[in-house]
Each structure stands twice: as structure tokens, then as C-alpha cells.
Coordinates of C-alpha atoms in Angstrom, one line a residue:
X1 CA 92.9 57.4 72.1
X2 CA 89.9 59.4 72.3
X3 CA 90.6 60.3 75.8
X4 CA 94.4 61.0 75.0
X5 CA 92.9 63.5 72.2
X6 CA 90.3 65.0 74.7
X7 CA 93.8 66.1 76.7
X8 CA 95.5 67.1 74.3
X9 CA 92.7 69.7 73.2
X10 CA 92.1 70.8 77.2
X11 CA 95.7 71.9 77.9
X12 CA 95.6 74.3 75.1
X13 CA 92.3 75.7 75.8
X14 CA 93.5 76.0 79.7
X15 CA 97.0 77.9 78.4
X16 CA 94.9 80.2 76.7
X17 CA 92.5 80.7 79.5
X18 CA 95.3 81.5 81.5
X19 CA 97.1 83.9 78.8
X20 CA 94.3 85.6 78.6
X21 CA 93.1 86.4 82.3
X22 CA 94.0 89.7 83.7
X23 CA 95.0 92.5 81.4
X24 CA 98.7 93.0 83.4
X25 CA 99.4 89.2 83.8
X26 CA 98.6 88.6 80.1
X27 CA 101.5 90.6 78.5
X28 CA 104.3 89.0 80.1
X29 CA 102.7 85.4 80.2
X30 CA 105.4 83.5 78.1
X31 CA 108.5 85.7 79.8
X32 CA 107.2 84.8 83.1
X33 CA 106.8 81.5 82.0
X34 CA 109.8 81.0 80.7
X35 CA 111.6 82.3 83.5
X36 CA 109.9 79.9 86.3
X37 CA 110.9 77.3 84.4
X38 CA 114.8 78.5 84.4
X39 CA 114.6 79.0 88.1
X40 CA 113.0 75.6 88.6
X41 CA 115.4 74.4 86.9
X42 CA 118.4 75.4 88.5
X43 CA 116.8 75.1 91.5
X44 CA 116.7 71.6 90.5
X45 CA 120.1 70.9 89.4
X46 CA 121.4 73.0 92.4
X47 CA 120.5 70.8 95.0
X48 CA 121.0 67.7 93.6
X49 CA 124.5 68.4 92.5
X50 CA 125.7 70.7 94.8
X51 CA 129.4 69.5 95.9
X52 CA 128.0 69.8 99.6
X53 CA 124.8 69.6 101.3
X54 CA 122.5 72.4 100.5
X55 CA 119.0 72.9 102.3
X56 CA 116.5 73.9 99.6
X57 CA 114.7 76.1 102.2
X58 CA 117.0 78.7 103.2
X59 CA 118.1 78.7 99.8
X60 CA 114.8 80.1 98.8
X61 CA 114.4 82.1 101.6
X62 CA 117.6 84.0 100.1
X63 CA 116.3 83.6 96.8
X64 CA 113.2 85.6 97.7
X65 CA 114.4 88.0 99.7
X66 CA 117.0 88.8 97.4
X67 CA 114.1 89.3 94.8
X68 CA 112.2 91.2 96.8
X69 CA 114.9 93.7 97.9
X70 CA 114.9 95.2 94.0
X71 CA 110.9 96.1 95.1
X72 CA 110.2 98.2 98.1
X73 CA 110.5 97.4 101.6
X74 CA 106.9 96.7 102.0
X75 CA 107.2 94.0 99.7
X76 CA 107.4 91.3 101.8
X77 CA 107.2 87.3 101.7
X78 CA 105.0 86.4 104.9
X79 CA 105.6 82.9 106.5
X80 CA 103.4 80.9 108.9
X81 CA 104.6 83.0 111.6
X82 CA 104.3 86.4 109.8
X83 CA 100.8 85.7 108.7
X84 CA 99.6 85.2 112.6
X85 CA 102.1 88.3 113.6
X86 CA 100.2 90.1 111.0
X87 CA 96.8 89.0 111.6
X88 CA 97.2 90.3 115.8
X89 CA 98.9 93.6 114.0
X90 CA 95.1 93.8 112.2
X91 CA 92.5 92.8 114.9
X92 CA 94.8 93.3 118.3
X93 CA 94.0 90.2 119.5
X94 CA 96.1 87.3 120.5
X95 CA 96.7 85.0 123.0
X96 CA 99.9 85.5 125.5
X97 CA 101.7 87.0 128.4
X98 CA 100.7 90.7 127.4
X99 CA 103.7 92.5 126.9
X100 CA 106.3 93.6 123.9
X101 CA 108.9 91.3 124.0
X102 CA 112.4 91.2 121.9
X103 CA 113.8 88.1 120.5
X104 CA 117.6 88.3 120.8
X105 CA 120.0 85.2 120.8
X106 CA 120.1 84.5 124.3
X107 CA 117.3 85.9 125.6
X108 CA 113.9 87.4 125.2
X109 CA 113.8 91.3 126.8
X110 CA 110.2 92.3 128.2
X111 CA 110.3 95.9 126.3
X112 CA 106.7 97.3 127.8
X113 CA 104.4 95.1 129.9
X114 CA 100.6 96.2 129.5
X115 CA 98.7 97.5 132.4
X116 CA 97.0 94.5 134.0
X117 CA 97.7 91.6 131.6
X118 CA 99.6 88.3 132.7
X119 CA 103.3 89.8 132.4
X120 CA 102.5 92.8 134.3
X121 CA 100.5 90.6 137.0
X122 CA 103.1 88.4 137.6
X123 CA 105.7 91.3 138.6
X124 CA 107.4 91.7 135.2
X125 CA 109.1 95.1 134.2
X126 CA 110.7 96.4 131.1
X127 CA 114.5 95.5 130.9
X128 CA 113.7 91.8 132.8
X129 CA 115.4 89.5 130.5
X130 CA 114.2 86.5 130.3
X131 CA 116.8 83.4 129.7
X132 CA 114.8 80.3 130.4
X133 CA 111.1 79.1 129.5
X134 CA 110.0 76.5 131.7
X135 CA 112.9 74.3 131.3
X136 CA 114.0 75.4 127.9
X137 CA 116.7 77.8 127.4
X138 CA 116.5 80.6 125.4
X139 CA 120.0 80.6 123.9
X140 CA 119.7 77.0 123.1
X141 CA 116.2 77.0 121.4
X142 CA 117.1 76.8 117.6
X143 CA 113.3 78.3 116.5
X144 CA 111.5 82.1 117.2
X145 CA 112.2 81.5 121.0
X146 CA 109.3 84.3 121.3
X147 CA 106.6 81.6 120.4
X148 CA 107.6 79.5 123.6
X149 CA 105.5 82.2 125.7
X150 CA 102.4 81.7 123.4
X151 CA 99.6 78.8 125.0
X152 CA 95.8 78.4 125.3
X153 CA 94.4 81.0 127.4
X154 CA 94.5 79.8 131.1
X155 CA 97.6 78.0 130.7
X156 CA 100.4 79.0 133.1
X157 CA 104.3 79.3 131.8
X158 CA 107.4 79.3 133.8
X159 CA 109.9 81.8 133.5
X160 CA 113.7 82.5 134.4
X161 CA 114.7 85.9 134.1
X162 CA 117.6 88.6 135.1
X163 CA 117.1 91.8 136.5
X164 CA 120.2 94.1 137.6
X165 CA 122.3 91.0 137.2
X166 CA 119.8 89.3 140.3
X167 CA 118.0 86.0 138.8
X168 CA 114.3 85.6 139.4
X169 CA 111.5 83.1 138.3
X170 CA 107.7 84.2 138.0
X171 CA 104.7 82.2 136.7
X172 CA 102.8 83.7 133.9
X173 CA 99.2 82.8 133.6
X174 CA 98.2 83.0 129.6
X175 CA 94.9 85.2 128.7
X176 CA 93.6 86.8 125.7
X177 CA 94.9 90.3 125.4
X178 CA 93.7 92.8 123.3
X179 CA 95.5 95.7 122.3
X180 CA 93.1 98.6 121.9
X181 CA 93.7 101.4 118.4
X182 CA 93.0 104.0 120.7
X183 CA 94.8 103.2 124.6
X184 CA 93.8 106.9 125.5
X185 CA 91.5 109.6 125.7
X186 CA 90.4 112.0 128.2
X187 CA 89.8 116.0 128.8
X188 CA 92.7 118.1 128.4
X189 CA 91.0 120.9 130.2
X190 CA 87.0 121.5 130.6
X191 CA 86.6 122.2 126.9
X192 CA 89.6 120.3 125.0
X193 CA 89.5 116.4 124.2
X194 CA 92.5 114.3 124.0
X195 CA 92.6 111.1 121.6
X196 CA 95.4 109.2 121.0
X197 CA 95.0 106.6 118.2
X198 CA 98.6 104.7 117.9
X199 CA 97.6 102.1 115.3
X200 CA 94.7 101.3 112.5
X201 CA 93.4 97.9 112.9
X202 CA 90.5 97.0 112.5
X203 CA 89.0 98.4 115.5
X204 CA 90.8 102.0 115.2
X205 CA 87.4 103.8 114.0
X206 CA 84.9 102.4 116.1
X207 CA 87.0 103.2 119.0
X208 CA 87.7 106.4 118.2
X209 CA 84.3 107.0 117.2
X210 CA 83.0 105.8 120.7
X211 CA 86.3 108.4 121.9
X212 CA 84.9 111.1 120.0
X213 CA 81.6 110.5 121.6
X214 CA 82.4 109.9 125.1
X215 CA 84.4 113.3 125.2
X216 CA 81.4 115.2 123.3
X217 CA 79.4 114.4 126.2
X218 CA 81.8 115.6 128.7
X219 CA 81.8 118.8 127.1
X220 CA 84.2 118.9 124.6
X221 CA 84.3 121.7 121.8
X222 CA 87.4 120.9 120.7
X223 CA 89.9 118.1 119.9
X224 CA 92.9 116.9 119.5
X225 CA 94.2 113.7 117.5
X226 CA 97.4 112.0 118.2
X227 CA 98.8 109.9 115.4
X228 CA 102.5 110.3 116.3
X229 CA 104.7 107.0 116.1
X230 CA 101.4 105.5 114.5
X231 CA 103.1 103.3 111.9
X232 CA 99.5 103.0 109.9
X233 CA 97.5 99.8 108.9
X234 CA 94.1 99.5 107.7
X235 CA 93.3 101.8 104.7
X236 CA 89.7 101.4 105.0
X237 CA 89.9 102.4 108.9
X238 CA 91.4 105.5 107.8
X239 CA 88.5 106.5 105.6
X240 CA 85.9 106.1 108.7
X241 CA 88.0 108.0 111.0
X242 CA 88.3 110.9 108.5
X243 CA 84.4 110.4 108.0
X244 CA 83.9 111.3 111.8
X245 CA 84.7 115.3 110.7
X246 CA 83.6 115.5 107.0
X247 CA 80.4 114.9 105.2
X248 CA 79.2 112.0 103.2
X249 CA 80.0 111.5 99.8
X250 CA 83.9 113.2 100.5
X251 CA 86.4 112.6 98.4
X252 CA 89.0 110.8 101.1
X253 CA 91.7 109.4 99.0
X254 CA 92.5 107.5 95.3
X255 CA 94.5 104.6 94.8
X256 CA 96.2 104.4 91.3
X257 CA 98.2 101.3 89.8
X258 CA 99.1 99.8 86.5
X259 CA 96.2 97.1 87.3
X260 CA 93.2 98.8 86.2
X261 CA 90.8 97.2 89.4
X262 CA 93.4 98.5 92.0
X263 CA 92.5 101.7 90.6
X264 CA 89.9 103.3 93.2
X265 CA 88.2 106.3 94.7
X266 CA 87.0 106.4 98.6
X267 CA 84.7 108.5 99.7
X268 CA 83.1 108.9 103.2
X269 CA 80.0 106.4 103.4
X270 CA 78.3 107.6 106.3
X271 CA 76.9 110.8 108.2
X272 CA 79.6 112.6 110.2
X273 CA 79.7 112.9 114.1
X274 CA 81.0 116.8 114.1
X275 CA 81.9 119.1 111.2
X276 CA 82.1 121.9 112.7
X277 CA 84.3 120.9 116.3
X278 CA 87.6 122.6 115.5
X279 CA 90.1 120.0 115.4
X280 CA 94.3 119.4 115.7
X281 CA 96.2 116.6 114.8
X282 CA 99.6 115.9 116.0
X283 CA 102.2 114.2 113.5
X284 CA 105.8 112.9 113.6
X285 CA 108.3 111.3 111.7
X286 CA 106.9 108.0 113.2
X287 CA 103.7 109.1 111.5
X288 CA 103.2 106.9 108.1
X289 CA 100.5 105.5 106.0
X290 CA 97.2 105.5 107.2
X291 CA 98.1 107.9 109.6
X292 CA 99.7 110.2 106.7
X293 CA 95.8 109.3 104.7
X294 CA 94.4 110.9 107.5
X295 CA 96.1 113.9 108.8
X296 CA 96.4 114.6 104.9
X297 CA 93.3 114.3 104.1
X298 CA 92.2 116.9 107.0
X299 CA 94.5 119.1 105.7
X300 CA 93.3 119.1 102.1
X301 CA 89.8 119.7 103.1
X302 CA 90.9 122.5 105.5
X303 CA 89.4 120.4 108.7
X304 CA 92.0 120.4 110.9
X305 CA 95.2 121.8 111.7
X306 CA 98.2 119.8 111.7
X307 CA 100.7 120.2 114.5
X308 CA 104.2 118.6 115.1
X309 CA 107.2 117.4 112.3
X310 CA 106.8 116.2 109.1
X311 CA 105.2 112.4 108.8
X312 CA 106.7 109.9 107.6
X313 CA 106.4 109.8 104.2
X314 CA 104.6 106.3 102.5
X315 CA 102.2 107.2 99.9
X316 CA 102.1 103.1 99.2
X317 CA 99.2 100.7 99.6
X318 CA 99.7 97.0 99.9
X319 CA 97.7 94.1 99.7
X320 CA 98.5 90.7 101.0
X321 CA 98.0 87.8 98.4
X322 CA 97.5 84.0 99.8
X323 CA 100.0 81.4 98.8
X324 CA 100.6 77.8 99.6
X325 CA 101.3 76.0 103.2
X326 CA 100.0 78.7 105.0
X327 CA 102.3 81.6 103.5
X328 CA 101.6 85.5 101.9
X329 CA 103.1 88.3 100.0
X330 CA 102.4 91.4 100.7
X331 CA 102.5 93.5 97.4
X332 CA 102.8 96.7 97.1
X333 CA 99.8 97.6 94.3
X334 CA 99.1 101.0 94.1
X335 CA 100.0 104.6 95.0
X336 CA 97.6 107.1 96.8
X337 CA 96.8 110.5 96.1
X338 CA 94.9 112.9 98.8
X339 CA 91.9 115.0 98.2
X340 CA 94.3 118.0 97.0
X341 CA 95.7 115.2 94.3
X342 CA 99.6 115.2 95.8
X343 CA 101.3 111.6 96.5
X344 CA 102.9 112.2 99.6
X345 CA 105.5 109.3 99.2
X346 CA 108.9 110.9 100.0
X347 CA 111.6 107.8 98.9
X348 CA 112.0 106.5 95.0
X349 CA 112.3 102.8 95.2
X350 CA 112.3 103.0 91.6
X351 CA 115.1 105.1 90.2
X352 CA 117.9 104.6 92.7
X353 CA 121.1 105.5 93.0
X354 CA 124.2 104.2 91.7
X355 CA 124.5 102.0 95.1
X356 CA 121.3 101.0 94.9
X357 CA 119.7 102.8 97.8
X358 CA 116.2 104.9 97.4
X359 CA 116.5 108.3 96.8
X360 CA 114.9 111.0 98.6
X361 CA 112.8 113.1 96.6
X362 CA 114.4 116.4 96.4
X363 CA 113.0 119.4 97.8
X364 CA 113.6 121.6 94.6
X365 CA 111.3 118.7 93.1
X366 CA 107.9 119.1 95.3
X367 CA 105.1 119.6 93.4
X368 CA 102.6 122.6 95.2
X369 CA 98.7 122.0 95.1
X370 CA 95.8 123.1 96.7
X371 CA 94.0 122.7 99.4
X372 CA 89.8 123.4 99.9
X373 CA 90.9 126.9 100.6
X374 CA 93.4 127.3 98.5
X375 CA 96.1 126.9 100.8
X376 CA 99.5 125.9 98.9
X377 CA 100.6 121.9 100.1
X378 CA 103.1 119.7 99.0
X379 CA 104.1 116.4 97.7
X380 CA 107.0 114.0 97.7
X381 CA 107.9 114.6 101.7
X382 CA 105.4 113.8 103.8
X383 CA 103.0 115.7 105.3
X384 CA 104.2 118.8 106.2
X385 CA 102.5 120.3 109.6
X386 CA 101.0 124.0 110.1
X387 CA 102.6 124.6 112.9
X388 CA 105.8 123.3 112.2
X389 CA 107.8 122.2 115.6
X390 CA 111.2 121.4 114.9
X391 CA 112.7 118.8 113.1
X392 CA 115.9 116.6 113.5
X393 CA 119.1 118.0 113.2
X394 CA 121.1 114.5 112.5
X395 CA 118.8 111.5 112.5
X396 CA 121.9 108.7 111.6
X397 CA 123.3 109.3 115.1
X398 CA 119.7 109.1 116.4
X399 CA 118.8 105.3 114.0
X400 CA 122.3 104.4 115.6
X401 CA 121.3 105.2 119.4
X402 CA 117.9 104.1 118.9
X403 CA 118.9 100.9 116.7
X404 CA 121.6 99.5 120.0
X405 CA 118.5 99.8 122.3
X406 CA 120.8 102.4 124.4
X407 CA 117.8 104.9 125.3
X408 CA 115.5 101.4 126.4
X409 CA 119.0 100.6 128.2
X410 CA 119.2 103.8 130.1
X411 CA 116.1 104.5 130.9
X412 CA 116.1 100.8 132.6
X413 CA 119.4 101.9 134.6
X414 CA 117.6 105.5 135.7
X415 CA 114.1 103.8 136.6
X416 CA 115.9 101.1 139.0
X417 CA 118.7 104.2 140.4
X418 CA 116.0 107.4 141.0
X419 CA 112.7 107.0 143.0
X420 CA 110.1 109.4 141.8
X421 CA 107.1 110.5 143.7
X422 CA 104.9 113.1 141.1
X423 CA 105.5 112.0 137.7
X424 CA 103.8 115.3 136.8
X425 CA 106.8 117.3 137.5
X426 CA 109.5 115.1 136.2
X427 CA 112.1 116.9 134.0
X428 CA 115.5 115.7 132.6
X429 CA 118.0 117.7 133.6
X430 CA 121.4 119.0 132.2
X431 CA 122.7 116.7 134.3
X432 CA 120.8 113.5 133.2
X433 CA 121.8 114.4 129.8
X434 CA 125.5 114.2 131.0
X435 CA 125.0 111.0 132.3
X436 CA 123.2 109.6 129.3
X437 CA 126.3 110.6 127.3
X438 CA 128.4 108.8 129.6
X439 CA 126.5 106.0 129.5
X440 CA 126.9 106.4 125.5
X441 CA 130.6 106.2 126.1
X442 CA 130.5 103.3 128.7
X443 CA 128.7 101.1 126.4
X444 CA 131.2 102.1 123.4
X445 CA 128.7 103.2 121.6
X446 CA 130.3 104.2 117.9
X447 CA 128.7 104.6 114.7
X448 CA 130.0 104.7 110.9
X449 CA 128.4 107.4 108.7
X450 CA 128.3 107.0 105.0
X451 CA 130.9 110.1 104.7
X452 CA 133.2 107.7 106.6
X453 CA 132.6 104.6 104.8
X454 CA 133.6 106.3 101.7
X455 CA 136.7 107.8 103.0
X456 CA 137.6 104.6 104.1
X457 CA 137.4 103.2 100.6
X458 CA 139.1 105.8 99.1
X459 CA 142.3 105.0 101.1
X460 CA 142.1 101.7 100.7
X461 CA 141.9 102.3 96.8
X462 CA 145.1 104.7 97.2
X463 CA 147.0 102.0 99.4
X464 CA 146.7 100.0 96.7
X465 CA 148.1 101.9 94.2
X466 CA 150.5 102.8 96.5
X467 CA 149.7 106.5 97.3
X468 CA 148.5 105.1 100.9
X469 CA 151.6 106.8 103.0
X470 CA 151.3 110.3 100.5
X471 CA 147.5 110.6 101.8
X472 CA 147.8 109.2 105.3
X473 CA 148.2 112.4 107.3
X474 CA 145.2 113.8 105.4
X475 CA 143.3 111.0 105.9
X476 CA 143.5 110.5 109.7
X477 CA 142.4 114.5 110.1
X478 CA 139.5 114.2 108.3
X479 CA 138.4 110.7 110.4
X480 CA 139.0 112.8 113.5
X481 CA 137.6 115.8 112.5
X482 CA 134.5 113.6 111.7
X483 CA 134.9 112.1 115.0
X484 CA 134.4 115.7 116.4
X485 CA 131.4 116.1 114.7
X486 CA 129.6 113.1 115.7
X487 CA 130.2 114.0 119.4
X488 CA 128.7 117.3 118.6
X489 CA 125.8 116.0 116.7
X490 CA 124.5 114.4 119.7
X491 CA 124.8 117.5 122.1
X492 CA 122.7 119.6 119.1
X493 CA 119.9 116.8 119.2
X494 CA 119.8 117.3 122.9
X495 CA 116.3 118.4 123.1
X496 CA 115.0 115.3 120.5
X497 CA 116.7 112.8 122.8
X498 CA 115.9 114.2 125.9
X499 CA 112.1 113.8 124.8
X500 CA 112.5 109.9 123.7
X501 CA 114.5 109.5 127.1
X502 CA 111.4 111.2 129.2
X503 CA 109.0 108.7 126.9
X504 CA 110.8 105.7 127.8
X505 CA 111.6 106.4 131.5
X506 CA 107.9 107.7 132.7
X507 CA 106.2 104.4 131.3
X508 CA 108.7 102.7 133.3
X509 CA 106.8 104.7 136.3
X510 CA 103.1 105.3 135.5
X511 CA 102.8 102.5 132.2
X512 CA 101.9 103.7 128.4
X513 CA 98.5 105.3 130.1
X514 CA 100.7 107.4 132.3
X515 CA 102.6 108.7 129.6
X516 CA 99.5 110.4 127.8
X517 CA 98.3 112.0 131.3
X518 CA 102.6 113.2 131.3
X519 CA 101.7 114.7 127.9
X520 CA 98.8 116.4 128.7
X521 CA 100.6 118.4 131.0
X522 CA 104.2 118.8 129.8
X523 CA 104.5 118.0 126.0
X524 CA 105.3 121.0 123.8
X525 CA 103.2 119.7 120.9
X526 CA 99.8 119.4 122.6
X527 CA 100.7 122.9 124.8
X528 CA 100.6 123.8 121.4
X529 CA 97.5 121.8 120.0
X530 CA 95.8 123.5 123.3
X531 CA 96.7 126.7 122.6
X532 CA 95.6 126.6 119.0
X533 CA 92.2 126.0 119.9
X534 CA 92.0 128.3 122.8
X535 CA 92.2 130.8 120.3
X536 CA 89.2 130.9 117.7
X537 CA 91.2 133.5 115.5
X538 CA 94.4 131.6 115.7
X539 CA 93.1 128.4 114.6
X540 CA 91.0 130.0 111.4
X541 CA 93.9 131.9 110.2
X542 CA 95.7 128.7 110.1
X543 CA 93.2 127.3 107.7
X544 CA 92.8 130.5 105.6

């Protein structure tokens, strides 16, 4: 009795401890509660009573997802396999055949093999597709068939593959790879520095720091930073790297969220390298996060001049929460503000439209601030370059390209069709841009804007309500004359998708370190970059 009593007083005491830890969790204790217990319930009575069989996993798998798809698309339920995807994503470290693969149903496609790891030892290209894993096929294999090519280090792996329809088998012996924050940097000319940083994990700062040095003693008095298609990661990584130009004690960037401890100021920690080498950084659209903390923050403290298109646009910070059997969430926690005070975060998650989908925020709706020097910025877009190089005309007929792999398709076709001796000099020409567009046509390529989609539902609407034959004419003009317009949007993005063809096709030749060499000397951006700091004037009245 007495020890029936002594539970009966504990649980209490426990509930109450619980109710009353952590000042956002505490208010909605009893509706969260309550509301577990209804989904465990029906969870319950779902799969025993179900008329057929149900498996409980994929069931909350969708149940999840489907949660999680109110949130934000960094909100994300991690299993087994994320968490290790997203711990190599961190440290660049893993152990495999070095290379970018893609899992697709029937076979695994070698999308870039790294310079001088197993993959690229054994005589692997980008395109090879591989169909059989020592004696497991691909297409057969019900789980990720991508993890079949993971093994201890020194362990050797069989492989069947197809290249221009010709099979082949190589032997691919495993070894750690490491995949380096910064694979580039080198002297543009005898006074300009080149550093491209393509990710933040956590070895993006030292590296660049060791960059930064390395060039300083070749002579560099200036620099340029490339962040574009540098998707972000490590907040913290971000602050150092920052830290490298500015002082001590800088102001770098605030996080602010409804739980009071997420709320935080970082400031630069240590003493800088340079604050006085004039500086450019070069942003894209494939510029986001960390990448947007940085080139941001620069720009607020009137420390660099930014070069290129308008970043991404993710003023979000998430943090990755432990659960049980190996799984995480990553949550999205806070918001962050640069130096200047704006939130560059361009999509509202949080007041959507009436289909549900984020909403842009508005250019009428920017808020200005100010940088260091009283230069006028902006929120709610990005970050929005100095020296503004040109933007994308149509980007739903480049996502559609891009999203059927047809540029990594064509650029396979021209490497394996065209020998070429001085990668230096290599130019796409009218020509080649006729052929892509072909090659467009030859794969059937189609895609169905949102403008058609909702014409489409609009004569279905009218056919049922028998007005279908009164609209018909009208209908099929507009679908054609839409048509027409597709076709011409990708003639007036010629220039964008001639420069993602050149990317793809001269890492085919000279690997992702050829490419930044190929930049050095034809890229408009860093021409650009160079030229800016060639000219002491030009660069200061950017920053006036």
C-alpha cells in the first residue's frame, strides 16, 4: 500500500515537472497531449482493423511527411540513412567509391567522379550507368541501391555498367574520401586570389583560412570569393569565415525565435587575417543560407563587393533534434537577421496561398535598411549583388530542363561525339545551341506551366456544364499560343543555358578542378570580380 501511495504521488509530481519545463512547451502541454493520444489511438485501431493489410511503417512515414509539409521544406524527418547522409554533408568524410552517384529504379548514374578517388581510378566517367553490383542487380534491389557501393575502406566492389549502350565491368577499390569546403584556390593574375568555397561544413573556415593565407603569401592584394551554387550548412562556419575580413567583437548575424534560448547574437571571436585586402564575392541563385550569412554580412559592413544574381533567398536556421532508433528532425528554430537588421528570407511558408503553395514576398513589400555606410539594402529577396549580372528570364522551363537531367544528358552525348585539345578556348556555339534544342525535341522534352494547368481546369469545369464545344476553339488557341511561348522561352535563356551546358561539359574534360581554372579565364562574373579590383576607384565607389 505504501508503495502503491509513493506512485501515486510521483506521477503527479513528474506531470508537473514536465508541464512546467520549457516556457514554449508548457503552454500547449495538455493540447499536445491530448492530441498524441488521439493519433495513438487511431493509429491503433487503424492497423488492427483495417479490412486489408496495412504496414504501420509507411503509414507513418506518410503520416509525417504529410505533417511536415504544413512547416517548411527544411523541416525534415531524418532516418538512419539521412542522419549518415547528413553527417558526410557536415564533416566531408565517408567511406566509398568517390564519386556523385544518382539512385534511379534501374540503375545508379555516376553524375561526377572526383579526381583521383576509387571511381575515377578504376576508369569511371559521368553518364556510366551502373546496372549491377557484384552480382546484385540494381533494378531488382528493393532498398537505397546507392548503399550497395558503401564498404570498409580497402574492400574492392564489382560493378556492371553501360556506356553508349556498350556494357563494361570495373573493380572499385573502397577508400576514405574526403570532400574538401574549399576544392579551389589559386592566383588569378599576379595580384588577384581566387577561392572557391562550395559548401560549409565543418572544415569550410579552416580551409579557407589556410586559402586566404596561402594566396597572401604569393602576393595577393586582392580576393575573390566564390559562393555560387553553395547550398550553405554550418552557421557557425559562416561566422569564422566572415571573421577572416572584419574585426573581433563584429556583430555577424542574430537568430530570433519564439523559444527565448534560440534567441542569439554572433559576433566574430577572433583576430582577423586582412581588413583592409579589398575583397569580391560572387553569388547566384544556387547561393543560400550560410552562403547568403556571409556575402550579407560583407555587404552590411561595407567589406566586400558582391558580384553575380541575386542568392537564394533562406533567412532560416535549423537545428537537428535526436529521436529514437537512430532517427532526427531537423526543425526549423529561428530566423536570422544581418548586421544591417534585414531577414533576407524571400518565400512565406506561413501565409500561403489559397493552393497552399509559399508565396514570394513581393517586391513592393521589401523593407530598405542600411548598410555601415549608409548604403540602401534590402530584405525579403535574397541578397541582392552590386554589380548586378543578369538574372533569369523564365526559370520553370529551366527547373523543367534541369529537373529530366537533359543538360547532364547532353553534355554526356557532346563529351563522347567532340575531341577537345585546349579546354581554355572552348566556346559553345550557335550551332551547339541548335543541337541542344534538338536534342530537347528528340527526348520529347515537354513541360506544363501553371498558366496551363489552370486552363486546363477551366475547360474541364465548362465541359461539364456543357459549355465545353462553345469554348473549344478558344481554348485550343490559347494552349498553342502558350506552346509558342515555351519554345521561345528557351531561345531567350540562351545565354543562362549555354553557361550550365559549358559547366557540365568541361568537367567532363578537365574534372571539377578544371572547371575553376575554365573560369578564371572565360567566366563573365570573375572578368568582372577582376576588373573591379583592378580599379581602386571603381571598387570604393561601389561601397560608398
Amino acid at each position: 500500500m505504501k508503495n502503491l501511495l509513493k506512485k501515486n504521488v510521483i506521477i503527479p509530481v513528474l506531470a508537473l515537472t514536465i508541464l512546467f519545463t520549457g516556457s514554449a512547451f508548457k503552454n500547449d502541454f495538455f493540447e499536445i497531449a491530448k492530441q498524441i493520444e488521439i493519433f495513438t489511438t487511431l493509429f491503433k485501431e487503424l492497423n488492427m482493423n483495417y479490412v486489408d493489410e496495412t504496414n504501420p511503417g509507411d503509414l507513418m512515414d506518410t503520416a509525417i511527411k504529410s505533417m511536415l509539409a504544413d512547416l517548411d521544406p527544411y523541416t525534415n524527418f531524418l532516418n538512419e540513412q539521412d542522419v549518415e547522409a547528413a553527417r558526410i554533408n557536415n564533416t566531408g568524410d565517408y567511406i566509398g567509391i568517390g564519386a556523385k552517384v544518382r539512385t534511379l529504379k534501374d540503375k545508379l548514374v555516376i553524375v561526377e567522379p572526383y579526381k583521383d578517388y576509387p571511381a575515377d581510378k578504376a576508369g569511371l566517367k559521368a553518364g556510366d550507368e551502373i546496372i549491377k553490383v557484384g552480382n546484385t542487380s540494381v533494378e531488382s534491389y528493393k532498398d537505397d541501391a546507392g548503399n550497395l557501393l558503401k564498404g570498409a575502406p580497402g574492400t574492392s566492389v564489382e560493378v556492371t555498367y553501360k556506356r553508349q549502350n556498350q556494357t563494361k565491368t570495373a573493380t572499385i577499390n573502397r577508400a576514405e574520401v574526403e570532400i574538401n569546403a574549399v576544392p579551389h584556390f589559386s592566383m588569378i593574375n599576379e595580384k588577384t586570389g581566387y577561392i572557391v568555397l562550395s559548401q560549409f561544413n565543418n572544415k569550410a573556415a579552416s580551409q579557407t583560412n589556410y586559402a586566404l593565407r596561402d594566396l597572401k603569401a604569393q602576393g595577393a592584394e586582392r580576393i575573390i570569393l566564390d559562393l555560387r551554387g553553395n547550398p550553405g550548412g554550418l552557421l557557425n562556419e559562416a561566422i569564422k569565415i566572415v571573421n577572416l575580413f572584419v574585426p573581433k567583437g563584429q556583430l555577424v548575424v542574430t537568430t530570433k525565435s519564439k523559444v527565448k534560448k534560440y534567441n542569439r547574437t554572433y559576433y566574430t571571436q577572433k583576430d582577423p587575417i586582412d581588413t583592409e585586402i579589398p575583397l569580391v564575392v560572387v553569388i547566384d541563385g544556387g547561393s543560400a543560407s550560410a552562403s547568403e550569412i556571409v556575402s550579407g554580412a560583407l555587404q552590411d559592413l561595407d567589406r566586400a563587393v558582391i558580384v553575380g544574381s541575386r542568392s537564394f533567398g533562406k533567412g532560416l536556421v535549423q537545428r537537428p533534434k535526436i529521436l529514437t532508433y537512430g532517427t532526427q528532425v531537423k526543425i526549423t528554430i529561428s530566423r536570422y537577421y544581418t548586421p544591417s537588421g534585414r531577414c533576407i528570407q524571400s518565400l512565406d511558408y506561413w501565409n500561403r496561398n489559397d493552393k497552399g503553395e509559399a508565396v514570394r514576398v513581393k517586391q513592393e513589400n521589401y523593407n530598405a535598411y542600411k548598410t555601415k555606410n549608409g548604403r540602401q539594402v534590402f530584405d525579403g529577396g535574397g541578397v541582392f549583388p552590386d554589380e548586378n549580372l543578369g538574372t533569369l528570364k523564365n526559370s520553370a522551363v529551366i527547373n523543367a530542363i534541369a529537373n529530366e537531367n537533359l543538360i547532364f544528358d547532353f553534355a554526356t552525348q557532346y563529351y563522347y561525339n567532340n575531341q577537345i585539345t585546349d579546354i581554355d578556348d572552348f566556346k559553345l556555339s550557335a550551332s551547339d545551341f541548335s543541337d541542344f534544342k534538338n536534342y530537347l525535341k528528340a527526348n520529347n522534352f515537354s513541360f506544363e506551366t501553371q498558366t496551363e494547368k489552370v486552363l486546363l481546369k477551366a475547360f474541364e469545369t465548362a465541359e461539364k456544364e456543357d459549355l465545353g464545344d462553345a469554348i473549344k476553339a478558344d481554348y485550343n488557341t490559347l494552349i498553342s499560343n502558350l506552346s509558342t511561348s515555351k519554345t521561345k522561352a528557351i531561345d531567350e535563356n540562351k545565354d543562362y543555358l549555354l553557361t550550365l551546358l559549358t559547366k557540365e561539359i568541361v568537367k567532363r574534360y578537365v574534372y571539377r578542378e578544371g572547371l575553376y581554372d575554365y573560369y578564371k579565364i572565360n567566366d563573365p562574373k570573375i572578368k568582372k570580380a577582376t576588373e573591379i579590383l583592378n580599379s581602386p576607384l571603381a571598387y570604393s565607389n561601389y561601397l560608398r
